[in-house]
Amino acid sequence: QVFFSPAFGIILPETLVKWILEDRLDVRLNLQMHKYIYGSDRRGI
């Protein structure tokens, strides 16, 4: 299995999803949900 994860603040998840769908890639999307819940500045979560 291959997992793709957007780099927070570098590539938007929407951009990555669009690329995955357009190219019909057999991958899994991984989101770091804590970055969206707590923000990117918080450490140790």
Short mmCIF file of N, CA and C in Angstrom, two decimals, residues 2-31:
data_model
loop_
_atom_site.label_atom_id
_atom_site.label_comp_id
_atom_site.label_asym_id
_atom_site.label_seq_id
_atom_site.Cartn_x
_atom_site.Cartn_y
_atom_site.Cartn_z
N VAL A 2 0.41 2.23 -0.71
CA VAL A 2 1.10 3.52 -0.76
C VAL A 2 0.17 4.56 -0.16
N PHE A 3 0.72 5.35 0.75
CA PHE A 3 -0.04 6.42 1.40
C PHE A 3 0.48 7.76 0.93
N PHE A 4 -0.41 8.65 0.54
CA PHE A 4 -0.06 10.02 0.20
C PHE A 4 -0.57 10.92 1.30
N SER A 5 0.23 11.90 1.66
CA SER A 5 -0.17 12.85 2.69
C SER A 5 0.29 14.24 2.26
N PRO A 6 -0.63 15.22 2.26
CA PRO A 6 -0.21 16.57 1.90
C PRO A 6 0.68 17.16 2.98
N ALA A 7 1.69 17.88 2.55
CA ALA A 7 2.57 18.58 3.49
C ALA A 7 1.85 19.84 3.94
N PHE A 8 1.56 19.93 5.23
CA PHE A 8 0.76 21.04 5.76
C PHE A 8 1.43 22.37 5.41
N GLY A 9 0.66 23.24 4.80
CA GLY A 9 1.16 24.56 4.43
C GLY A 9 1.92 24.60 3.11
N ILE A 10 2.09 23.44 2.47
CA ILE A 10 2.82 23.39 1.20
C ILE A 10 1.90 22.99 0.06
N ILE A 11 1.14 21.92 0.24
CA ILE A 11 0.18 21.50 -0.77
C ILE A 11 -1.16 21.27 -0.09
N LEU A 12 -2.20 21.82 -0.67
CA LEU A 12 -3.54 21.67 -0.10
C LEU A 12 -4.05 20.25 -0.30
N PRO A 13 -4.79 19.74 0.67
CA PRO A 13 -5.37 18.40 0.50
C PRO A 13 -6.23 18.31 -0.76
N GLU A 14 -6.96 19.38 -1.07
CA GLU A 14 -7.81 19.39 -2.26
C GLU A 14 -7.00 19.19 -3.54
N THR A 15 -5.82 19.78 -3.58
CA THR A 15 -4.94 19.63 -4.74
C THR A 15 -4.47 18.20 -4.87
N LEU A 16 -4.09 17.60 -3.77
CA LEU A 16 -3.62 16.22 -3.78
C LEU A 16 -4.74 15.26 -4.17
N VAL A 17 -5.93 15.47 -3.63
CA VAL A 17 -7.08 14.63 -3.97
C VAL A 17 -7.40 14.73 -5.46
N LYS A 18 -7.37 15.94 -5.99
CA LYS A 18 -7.65 16.14 -7.42
C LYS A 18 -6.66 15.35 -8.26
N TRP A 19 -5.38 15.41 -7.91
CA TRP A 19 -4.34 14.69 -8.64
C TRP A 19 -4.57 13.18 -8.55
N ILE A 20 -4.87 12.69 -7.35
CA ILE A 20 -5.11 11.26 -7.16
C ILE A 20 -6.28 10.79 -8.02
N LEU A 21 -7.37 11.55 -8.01
CA LEU A 21 -8.56 11.16 -8.78
C LEU A 21 -8.33 11.27 -10.28
N GLU A 22 -7.70 12.35 -10.72
CA GLU A 22 -7.47 12.53 -12.16
C GLU A 22 -6.57 11.44 -12.73
N ASP A 23 -5.56 11.03 -11.98
CA ASP A 23 -4.63 10.02 -12.46
C ASP A 23 -5.03 8.60 -12.06
N ARG A 24 -6.17 8.50 -11.38
CA ARG A 24 -6.71 7.21 -10.95
C ARG A 24 -5.65 6.37 -10.24
N LEU A 25 -4.99 7.00 -9.29
CA LEU A 25 -3.92 6.33 -8.55
C LEU A 25 -4.50 5.40 -7.49
N ASP A 26 -3.90 4.24 -7.35
CA ASP A 26 -4.32 3.26 -6.35
C ASP A 26 -3.53 3.51 -5.07
N VAL A 27 -3.89 4.59 -4.38
CA VAL A 27 -3.19 5.00 -3.16
C VAL A 27 -4.22 5.33 -2.09
N ARG A 28 -3.74 5.48 -0.88
CA ARG A 28 -4.59 5.92 0.23
C ARG A 28 -4.17 7.32 0.62
N LEU A 29 -5.15 8.12 1.01
CA LEU A 29 -4.89 9.50 1.43
C LEU A 29 -4.82 9.54 2.94
N ASN A 30 -3.76 10.13 3.45
CA ASN A 30 -3.56 10.25 4.88
C ASN A 30 -3.53 11.73 5.24
N LEU A 31 -4.40 12.15 6.13
CA LEU A 31 -4.41 13.54 6.60
C LEU A 31 -4.00 13.58 8.06
#
